[in-house]
Amino acid sequence: MSIYDAVMAIPRSGRTFENFIDTLSTKASGLAAPDALIKAVKAGKKRKHQDYAIASQYLAELKDSPVANHLGLFIDRKREERPYRVGFLGADVNVQGLNVRVEGDEPHNCSSLVGLGEADIAVAGLDELLAVTHNSLNASATKWGMYNYNLKKEQKVRVAGSAMLTRFNDVIGRPVQDMVGFFLIAKQKPDGINSSYPKDYLQHLEHHKNKVFVKGRYAEKVHKTYPKLNIEPVHDVEDAVNDSNTGDVGLEIVQTGSTLRRKNLVLLGAPLFLSESLYVVDYYKYNKKSDEGLIQLLDMLNPVGYFETQRLEQFAFWYHALQENLGDNWINKPAITDIFCSQQDAIRGLRPYSLKTRYWTPSDSYKRDDAFQFVESSLNQLQEIYTDVLNGRL
């Protein structure tokens, strides 16, 4: 029997790590100096190096810090030179009486550890989850509310709900959830050029076969969802777009849009996918009455459903911040309701599902009527919330 009530996997660096440590510090004891921990891991990005000895010097400098036991060296595979850097290793924490081990790993590995039975629960974005599990789905999931419904058969790894991790946004002066969109991006056209952007970018790209640059780890997933696109895997999407002289575009993760604006790039239309930090769990352990630790931990973390009011509010804040930040650099900007969901999404599997639904088999009729009603009511509610945001009432 495990000495832990639950084992949790989280990214060992980056914004999701920072946002989750902020959240965890309000719920758990045993985490040494959360602010110092975040600062140390963030500084590790600047102190990264291809030479192990040089990279380890920073770790040695931290040996007397209260956060030293939470840190270790890892290989940063997101960088082309694959340097060593300091990141989060792990921590034993107490969450309202539960003994929980929190371990750091590569973002896309977190959900894999749940699938392998090495972790009970993980924090993972839909993008990272799909990168390793998209072949387990009957159809593409462009929004996380579609994921559980579209599993080919009863699967071990399931989405429990949104982690609702937030970060302060300077544009609108308040915390905003870590939502991101996978948007098509392109070069800003110079002033004086009369040619206009296509109104339907996907149709244009499918017909004219312009290259769509995609980060390598997402290429297979994007190709499966949009098989007619001329996908080209690259290491850096923004650089590839800037270097292209033939009207090629990129498919990139966009949260605030600040990097795009700084690089003189534009956003094209609606996102092809939406993502945010999710709680991903071992469904088999969740359903075993003997594994009460995971159930109690989930109750304390309180995953939020796709259509819940607090998530609609955060969606409105995110959209507002993005459009305020980008301004005219968002070409053919869609309405907020067009991005959130549609009745077609309900047909494709967007459902007001519950993790507690036991051993169901996906079918066309599963909660379909509920889904249509939730889509219609949530779109009306979202529009009202967004109007309140614009008018300063929220």
GROMACS .gro file of C-alpha atoms in nm:
model
  394
    1MET     CA    1   0.000   0.000   0.000
    2SER     CA    2   0.127   0.347  -0.089
    3ILE     CA    3   0.244   0.574   0.189
    4TYR     CA    4   0.065   0.856   0.004
    5ASP     CA    5  -0.307   0.917  -0.013
    6ALA     CA    6  -0.254   1.046  -0.367
    7VAL     CA    7   0.032   1.114  -0.609
    8MET     CA    8   0.006   1.415  -0.838
    9ALA     CA    9   0.209   1.507  -1.148
   10ILE     CA   10   0.252   1.871  -1.253
   11PRO     CA   11   0.475   2.052  -1.505
   12ARG     CA   12   0.818   2.116  -1.357
   13SER     CA   13   0.847   2.468  -1.496
   14GLY     CA   14   0.651   2.729  -1.690
   15ARG     CA   15   0.331   2.922  -1.634
   16THR     CA   16   0.117   2.622  -1.542
   17PHE     CA   17   0.369   2.523  -1.274
   18GLU     CA   18   0.374   2.877  -1.135
   19ASN     CA   19  -0.006   2.911  -1.140
   20PHE     CA   20  -0.059   2.574  -0.973
   21ILE     CA   21   0.199   2.635  -0.698
   22ASP     CA   22   0.016   2.961  -0.622
   23THR     CA   23  -0.310   2.766  -0.591
   24LEU     CA   24  -0.157   2.477  -0.397
   25SER     CA   25   0.000   2.712  -0.142
   26THR     CA   26  -0.350   2.823  -0.033
   27LYS     CA   27  -0.466   2.464   0.020
   28ALA     CA   28  -0.161   2.274   0.146
   29SER     CA   29   0.109   2.279   0.412
   30GLY     CA   30   0.461   2.143   0.369
   31LEU     CA   31   0.550   2.342   0.059
   32ALA     CA   32   0.857   2.549   0.148
   33ALA     CA   33   0.841   2.918   0.051
   34PRO     CA   34   0.612   2.898  -0.257
   35ASP     CA   35   0.711   3.244  -0.384
   36ALA     CA   36   1.080   3.159  -0.354
   37LEU     CA   37   1.020   2.825  -0.527
   38ILE     CA   38   0.851   2.994  -0.822
   39LYS     CA   39   1.129   3.253  -0.839
   40ALA     CA   40   1.402   2.986  -0.833
   41VAL     CA   41   1.243   2.779  -1.111
   42LYS     CA   42   1.178   3.089  -1.323
   43ALA     CA   43   1.542   3.195  -1.282
   44GLY     CA   44   1.645   2.848  -1.395
   45LYS     CA   45   1.538   2.941  -1.749
   46LYS     CA   46   1.805   3.212  -1.763
   47ARG     CA   47   2.067   2.986  -1.607
   48LYS     CA   48   2.010   2.694  -1.845
   49HIS     CA   49   2.314   2.560  -2.030
   50GLN     CA   50   2.412   2.275  -2.258
   51ASP     CA   51   2.705   2.200  -2.030
   52TYR     CA   52   2.586   2.001  -1.727
   53ALA     CA   53   2.860   2.136  -1.502
   54ILE     CA   54   2.771   2.498  -1.579
   55ALA     CA   55   2.395   2.438  -1.540
   56SER     CA   56   2.448   2.257  -1.209
   57GLN     CA   57   2.631   2.559  -1.064
   58TYR     CA   58   2.296   2.733  -1.019
   59LEU     CA   59   2.161   2.430  -0.834
   60ALA     CA   60   2.467   2.436  -0.608
   61GLU     CA   61   2.405   2.805  -0.534
   62LEU     CA   62   2.059   2.711  -0.404
   63LYS     CA   63   2.174   2.432  -0.171
   64ASP     CA   64   2.117   2.643   0.143
   65SER     CA   65   1.781   2.778   0.023
   66PRO     CA   66   1.461   2.651   0.192
   67VAL     CA   67   1.341   2.536  -0.154
   68ALA     CA   68   1.654   2.331  -0.234
   69ASN     CA   69   1.484   1.997  -0.160
   70HIS     CA   70   1.212   2.075  -0.417
   71LEU     CA   71   1.454   2.130  -0.707
   72GLY     CA   72   1.658   1.926  -0.953
   73LEU     CA   73   1.818   1.939  -1.298
   74PHE     CA   74   1.633   1.829  -1.610
   75ILE     CA   75   1.677   1.851  -1.987
   76ASP     CA   76   1.468   2.126  -2.147
   77ARG     CA   77   1.357   1.949  -2.466
   78LYS     CA   78   1.144   2.243  -2.580
   79ARG     CA   79   1.465   2.427  -2.670
   80GLU     CA   80   1.646   2.320  -2.984
   81GLU     CA   81   1.982   2.303  -2.806
   82ARG     CA   82   1.823   2.080  -2.533
   83PRO     CA   83   1.999   2.248  -2.238
   84TYR     CA   84   2.009   2.139  -1.875
   85ARG     CA   85   1.813   2.362  -1.637
   86VAL     CA   86   1.681   2.372  -1.282
   87GLY     CA   87   1.315   2.283  -1.232
   88PHE     CA   88   1.066   2.149  -0.980
   89LEU     CA   89   1.151   1.797  -0.863
   90GLY     CA   90   0.886   1.721  -0.602
   91ALA     CA   91   0.731   1.792  -0.264
   92ASP     CA   92   0.542   1.606   0.006
   93VAL     CA   93   0.248   1.820   0.115
   94ASN     CA   94  -0.053   1.789   0.341
   95VAL     CA   95  -0.383   1.892   0.185
   96GLN     CA   96  -0.645   1.915   0.460
   97GLY     CA   97  -0.522   1.594   0.623
   98LEU     CA   98  -0.428   1.409   0.303
   99ASN     CA   99  -0.064   1.306   0.250
  100VAL     CA  100   0.004   1.401  -0.113
  101ARG     CA  101   0.323   1.365  -0.315
  102VAL     CA  102   0.349   1.630  -0.590
  103GLU     CA  103   0.607   1.550  -0.860
  104GLY     CA  104   0.739   1.757  -1.150
  105ASP     CA  105   0.771   1.627  -1.503
  106GLU     CA  106   0.752   1.740  -1.864
  107PRO     CA  107   0.404   1.882  -1.935
  108HIS     CA  108   0.302   1.618  -2.189
  109ASN     CA  109   0.429   1.341  -1.960
  110CYS     CA  110   0.198   1.433  -1.673
  111SER     CA  111  -0.111   1.269  -1.824
  112SER     CA  112   0.104   0.976  -1.943
  113LEU     CA  113   0.204   0.906  -1.582
  114VAL     CA  114  -0.166   0.877  -1.495
  115GLY     CA  115  -0.214   0.633  -1.783
  116LEU     CA  116   0.083   0.426  -1.666
  117GLY     CA  117  -0.049   0.412  -1.309
  118GLU     CA  118   0.250   0.613  -1.180
  119ALA     CA  119   0.028   0.905  -1.073
  120ASP     CA  120  -0.332   0.932  -0.957
  121ILE     CA  121  -0.397   1.283  -1.084
  122ALA     CA  122  -0.218   1.535  -1.303
  123VAL     CA  123  -0.239   1.895  -1.416
  124ALA     CA  124  -0.228   1.904  -1.795
  125GLY     CA  125  -0.349   2.127  -2.075
  126LEU     CA  126  -0.582   1.981  -2.338
  127ASP     CA  127  -0.307   2.045  -2.595
  128GLU     CA  128  -0.061   1.828  -2.400
  129LEU     CA  129  -0.324   1.563  -2.328
  130LEU     CA  130  -0.419   1.535  -2.695
  131ALA     CA  131  -0.056   1.526  -2.806
  132VAL     CA  132  -0.019   1.186  -2.637
  133THR     CA  133  -0.376   1.044  -2.642
  134HIS     CA  134  -0.551   1.172  -2.958
  135ASN     CA  135  -0.546   0.821  -3.107
  136SER     CA  136  -0.771   0.710  -2.818
  137LEU     CA  137  -1.058   0.928  -2.946
  138ASN     CA  138  -1.335   0.843  -3.191
  139ALA     CA  139  -1.338   1.202  -3.316
  140SER     CA  140  -1.132   1.516  -3.269
  141ALA     CA  141  -1.176   1.713  -2.947
  142THR     CA  142  -1.120   2.082  -3.019
  143LYS     CA  143  -1.251   2.173  -2.670
  144TRP     CA  144  -1.188   1.984  -2.348
  145GLY     CA  145  -1.560   1.927  -2.285
  146MET     CA  146  -1.554   1.685  -2.580
  147TYR     CA  147  -1.273   1.467  -2.450
  148ASN     CA  148  -1.436   1.209  -2.221
  149TYR     CA  149  -1.734   1.160  -2.450
  150ASN     CA  150  -1.518   1.083  -2.753
  151LEU     CA  151  -1.302   0.815  -2.594
  152LYS     CA  152  -1.315   0.502  -2.812
  153LYS     CA  153  -1.387   0.281  -2.513
  154GLU     CA  154  -1.361   0.299  -2.140
  155GLN     CA  155  -1.021   0.460  -2.085
  156LYS     CA  156  -0.810   0.499  -1.774
  157VAL     CA  157  -0.723   0.867  -1.827
  158ARG     CA  158  -1.016   1.109  -1.803
  159VAL     CA  159  -1.064   1.481  -1.760
  160ALA     CA  160  -1.214   1.572  -1.423
  161GLY     CA  161  -1.263   1.938  -1.512
  162SER     CA  162  -1.086   2.271  -1.534
  163ALA     CA  163  -0.823   2.357  -1.272
  164MET     CA  164  -0.924   2.725  -1.307
  165LEU     CA  165  -0.564   2.843  -1.269
  166THR     CA  166  -0.534   3.221  -1.299
  167ARG     CA  167  -0.261   3.479  -1.350
  168PHE     CA  168  -0.266   3.857  -1.320
  169ASN     CA  169  -0.326   4.023  -1.658
  170ASP     CA  170  -0.180   4.372  -1.695
  171VAL     CA  171  -0.407   4.465  -1.986
  172ILE     CA  172  -0.732   4.450  -1.788
  173GLY     CA  173  -0.580   4.472  -1.440
  174ARG     CA  174  -0.713   4.152  -1.286
  175PRO     CA  175  -0.639   3.777  -1.262
  176VAL     CA  176  -0.742   3.588  -1.575
  177GLN     CA  177  -0.763   3.213  -1.625
  178ASP     CA  178  -0.484   3.047  -1.823
  179MET     CA  179  -0.696   2.983  -2.132
  180VAL     CA  180  -0.521   2.969  -2.468
  181GLY     CA  181  -0.632   2.939  -2.827
  182PHE     CA  182  -0.454   2.763  -3.111
  183PHE     CA  183  -0.473   3.037  -3.369
  184LEU     CA  184  -0.354   3.078  -3.724
  185ILE     CA  185  -0.095   3.355  -3.730
  186ALA     CA  186   0.057   3.544  -4.022
  187LYS     CA  187   0.281   3.837  -4.105
  188GLN     CA  188   0.139   4.182  -4.065
  189LYS     CA  189   0.082   4.320  -4.415
  190PRO     CA  190   0.274   4.644  -4.479
  191ASP     CA  191   0.075   4.966  -4.510
  192GLY     CA  192  -0.041   5.047  -4.861
  193ILE     CA  193  -0.092   4.688  -4.978
  194ASN     CA  194  -0.445   4.654  -5.116
  195SER     CA  195  -0.480   4.277  -5.101
  196SER     CA  196  -0.710   4.165  -4.822
  197TYR     CA  197  -0.696   3.866  -4.590
  198PRO     CA  198  -0.922   3.571  -4.682
  199LYS     CA  199  -1.248   3.555  -4.487
  200ASP     CA  200  -1.229   3.178  -4.450
  201TYR     CA  201  -0.866   3.098  -4.373
  202LEU     CA  202  -0.905   2.722  -4.348
  203GLN     CA  203  -1.080   2.700  -4.685
  204HIS     CA  204  -0.815   2.925  -4.840
  205LEU     CA  205  -0.530   2.719  -4.696
  206GLU     CA  206  -0.684   2.388  -4.797
  207HIS     CA  207  -0.734   2.512  -5.154
  208HIS     CA  208  -0.406   2.696  -5.210
  209LYS     CA  209  -0.193   2.456  -5.003
  210ASN     CA  210   0.009   2.726  -4.827
  211LYS     CA  211   0.226   2.575  -4.557
  212VAL     CA  212   0.091   2.574  -4.203
  213PHE     CA  213   0.382   2.564  -3.961
  214VAL     CA  214   0.308   2.368  -3.641
  215LYS     CA  215   0.525   2.271  -3.343
  216GLY     CA  216   0.641   1.916  -3.402
  217ARG     CA  217   0.466   1.763  -3.101
  218TYR     CA  218   0.127   1.888  -3.225
  219ALA     CA  219   0.170   1.802  -3.594
  220GLU     CA  220   0.004   1.459  -3.587
  221LYS     CA  221  -0.291   1.584  -3.383
  222VAL     CA  222  -0.348   1.882  -3.617
  223HIS     CA  223  -0.316   1.663  -3.925
  224LYS     CA  224  -0.577   1.421  -3.789
  225THR     CA  225  -0.824   1.703  -3.720
  226TYR     CA  226  -0.753   1.902  -4.038
  227PRO     CA  227  -0.620   1.645  -4.290
  228LYS     CA  228  -0.641   1.881  -4.590
  229LEU     CA  229  -0.395   2.131  -4.446
  230ASN     CA  230  -0.035   2.134  -4.570
  231ILE     CA  231   0.124   2.082  -4.228
  232GLU     CA  232   0.497   2.137  -4.177
  233PRO     CA  233   0.643   2.058  -3.833
  234VAL     CA  234   0.893   2.318  -3.707
  235HIS     CA  235   1.067   2.402  -3.383
  236ASP     CA  236   0.966   2.771  -3.371
  237VAL     CA  237   0.638   2.863  -3.541
  238GLU     CA  238   0.675   3.240  -3.516
  239ASP     CA  239   1.026   3.238  -3.665
  240ALA     CA  240   0.910   3.010  -3.949
  241VAL     CA  241   0.625   3.249  -4.034
  242ASN     CA  242   0.857   3.549  -4.028
  243ASP     CA  243   1.112   3.374  -4.250
  244SER     CA  244   0.853   3.268  -4.510
  245ASN     CA  245   0.804   3.481  -4.822
  246THR     CA  246   0.525   3.278  -4.982
  247GLY     CA  247   0.222   3.361  -4.770
  248ASP     CA  248   0.265   3.068  -4.534
  249VAL     CA  249   0.105   3.083  -4.188
  250GLY     CA  250   0.154   2.921  -3.851
  251LEU     CA  251  -0.065   2.752  -3.593
  252GLU     CA  252   0.045   2.877  -3.254
  253ILE     CA  253  -0.069   2.882  -2.892
  254VAL     CA  254  -0.182   3.233  -2.797
  255GLN     CA  255  -0.275   3.344  -2.446
  256THR     CA  256  -0.221   3.720  -2.421
  257GLY     CA  257  -0.099   3.804  -2.771
  258SER     CA  258   0.190   4.022  -2.647
  259THR     CA  259   0.456   3.817  -2.826
  260LEU     CA  260   0.267   3.837  -3.157
  261ARG     CA  261   0.234   4.212  -3.133
  262ARG     CA  262   0.603   4.250  -3.048
  263LYS     CA  263   0.700   4.041  -3.352
  264ASN     CA  264   0.460   4.228  -3.584
  265LEU     CA  265   0.242   3.921  -3.643
  266VAL     CA  266  -0.137   3.906  -3.669
  267LEU     CA  267  -0.403   3.667  -3.544
  268LEU     CA  268  -0.639   3.522  -3.805
  269GLY     CA  269  -1.001   3.452  -3.715
  270ALA     CA  270  -1.115   3.201  -3.455
  271PRO     CA  271  -0.894   2.946  -3.276
  272LEU     CA  272  -0.886   2.595  -3.420
  273PHE     CA  273  -0.853   2.454  -3.066
  274LEU     CA  274  -0.902   2.580  -2.711
  275SER     CA  275  -0.699   2.471  -2.412
  276GLU     CA  276  -0.652   2.542  -2.042
  277SER     CA  277  -0.508   2.363  -1.738
  278LEU     CA  278  -0.717   2.058  -1.646
  279TYR     CA  279  -0.725   1.801  -1.369
  280VAL     CA  280  -0.671   1.463  -1.534
  281VAL     CA  281  -0.734   1.153  -1.323
  282ASP     CA  282  -0.698   0.777  -1.312
  283TYR     CA  283  -1.062   0.680  -1.367
  284TYR     CA  284  -1.014   0.323  -1.240
  285LYS     CA  285  -0.869   0.438  -0.908
  286TYR     CA  286  -1.139   0.703  -0.878
  287ASN     CA  287  -1.407   0.436  -0.903
  288LYS     CA  288  -1.245   0.206  -0.646
  289LYS     CA  289  -1.396   0.266  -0.304
  290SER     CA  290  -1.064   0.170  -0.148
  291ASP     CA  291  -0.894   0.473  -0.307
  292GLU     CA  292  -1.066   0.738  -0.099
  293GLY     CA  293  -0.761   0.966  -0.110
  294LEU     CA  294  -0.806   1.054  -0.476
  295ILE     CA  295  -1.179   1.120  -0.430
  296GLN     CA  296  -1.116   1.343  -0.127
  297LEU     CA  297  -0.837   1.531  -0.306
  298LEU     CA  298  -1.060   1.596  -0.607
  299ASP     CA  299  -1.333   1.726  -0.379
  300MET     CA  300  -1.085   1.971  -0.228
  301LEU     CA  301  -0.945   2.079  -0.566
  302ASN     CA  302  -1.299   2.122  -0.699
  303PRO     CA  303  -1.262   2.079  -1.079
  304VAL     CA  304  -1.499   2.311  -1.270
  305GLY     CA  305  -1.725   2.199  -1.553
  306TYR     CA  306  -1.723   2.342  -1.906
  307PHE     CA  307  -2.054   2.531  -1.870
  308GLU     CA  308  -2.024   2.657  -1.511
  309THR     CA  309  -2.077   3.030  -1.446
  310GLN     CA  310  -1.732   3.098  -1.299
  311ARG     CA  311  -1.573   2.952  -1.612
  312LEU     CA  312  -1.796   3.162  -1.838
  313GLU     CA  313  -1.681   3.470  -1.647
  314GLN     CA  314  -1.316   3.378  -1.691
  315PHE     CA  315  -1.372   3.308  -2.060
  316ALA     CA  316  -1.515   3.658  -2.097
  317PHE     CA  317  -1.213   3.808  -1.917
  318TRP     CA  318  -0.970   3.614  -2.138
  319TYR     CA  319  -1.141   3.715  -2.463
  320HIS     CA  320  -1.163   4.077  -2.348
  321ALA     CA  321  -0.793   4.089  -2.253
  322LEU     CA  322  -0.688   3.931  -2.582
  323GLN     CA  323  -0.889   4.164  -2.803
  324GLU     CA  324  -0.784   4.470  -2.599
  325ASN     CA  325  -0.418   4.371  -2.628
  326LEU     CA  326  -0.420   4.288  -3.000
  327GLY     CA  327  -0.661   4.551  -3.134
  328ASP     CA  328  -0.634   4.565  -3.515
  329ASN     CA  329  -0.379   4.283  -3.508
  330TRP     CA  330  -0.670   4.041  -3.468
  331ILE     CA  331  -0.798   4.009  -3.824
  332ASN     CA  332  -1.164   3.907  -3.874
  333LYS     CA  333  -1.213   3.878  -3.499
  334PRO     CA  334  -1.503   3.640  -3.421
  335ALA     CA  335  -1.769   3.704  -3.159
  336ILE     CA  336  -1.699   3.560  -2.815
  337THR     CA  337  -1.994   3.322  -2.848
  338ASP     CA  338  -1.860   3.187  -3.179
  339ILE     CA  339  -1.539   3.083  -3.003
  340PHE     CA  340  -1.691   2.932  -2.690
  341CYS     CA  341  -1.911   2.662  -2.841
  342SER     CA  342  -2.184   2.583  -3.092
  343GLN     CA  343  -2.462   2.331  -3.144
  344GLN     CA  344  -2.230   2.159  -3.391
  345ASP     CA  345  -1.986   2.108  -3.104
  346ALA     CA  346  -2.264   1.932  -2.911
  347ILE     CA  347  -2.317   1.698  -3.206
  348ARG     CA  348  -1.941   1.628  -3.208
  349GLY     CA  349  -1.936   1.543  -2.839
  350LEU     CA  350  -1.940   1.853  -2.619
  351ARG     CA  351  -2.124   1.725  -2.311
  352PRO     CA  352  -2.212   1.835  -1.957
  353TYR     CA  353  -2.060   1.507  -1.840
  354SER     CA  354  -1.967   1.412  -1.487
  355LEU     CA  355  -1.657   1.218  -1.390
  356LYS     CA  356  -1.882   1.019  -1.157
  357THR     CA  357  -2.065   0.863  -1.452
  358ARG     CA  358  -1.953   0.503  -1.417
  359TYR     CA  359  -1.863   0.265  -1.697
  360TRP     CA  360  -2.071   0.428  -1.969
  361THR     CA  361  -2.016   0.349  -2.334
  362PRO     CA  362  -2.008   0.648  -2.571
  363SER     CA  363  -2.312   0.671  -2.796
  364ASP     CA  364  -2.485   0.933  -3.007
  365SER     CA  365  -2.766   0.967  -2.753
  366TYR     CA  366  -2.557   1.010  -2.436
  367LYS     CA  367  -2.678   1.337  -2.276
  368ARG     CA  368  -2.728   1.484  -2.621
  369ASP     CA  369  -3.046   1.675  -2.536
  370ASP     CA  370  -2.879   1.808  -2.221
  371ALA     CA  371  -2.587   1.922  -2.433
  372PHE     CA  372  -2.805   2.121  -2.673
  373GLN     CA  373  -2.979   2.292  -2.382
  374PHE     CA  374  -2.649   2.372  -2.209
  375VAL     CA  375  -2.501   2.517  -2.528
  376GLU     CA  376  -2.799   2.746  -2.587
  377SER     CA  377  -2.827   2.866  -2.228
  378SER     CA  378  -2.451   2.911  -2.182
  379LEU     CA  379  -2.419   3.120  -2.498
  380ASN     CA  380  -2.693   3.353  -2.376
  381GLN     CA  381  -2.533   3.373  -2.033
  382LEU     CA  382  -2.186   3.431  -2.179
  383GLN     CA  383  -2.311   3.721  -2.390
  384GLU     CA  384  -2.468   3.880  -2.081
  385ILE     CA  385  -2.148   3.831  -1.881
  386TYR     CA  386  -1.934   3.979  -2.158
  387THR     CA  387  -2.163   4.283  -2.179
  388ASP     CA  388  -2.113   4.330  -1.805
  389VAL     CA  389  -1.735   4.305  -1.851
  390LEU     CA  390  -1.737   4.568  -2.126
  391ASN     CA  391  -1.952   4.800  -1.916
  392GLY     CA  392  -1.736   4.759  -1.604
  393ARG     CA  393  -2.005   4.579  -1.404
  394LEU     CA  394  -1.795   4.267  -1.357
   0.00000   0.00000   0.00000
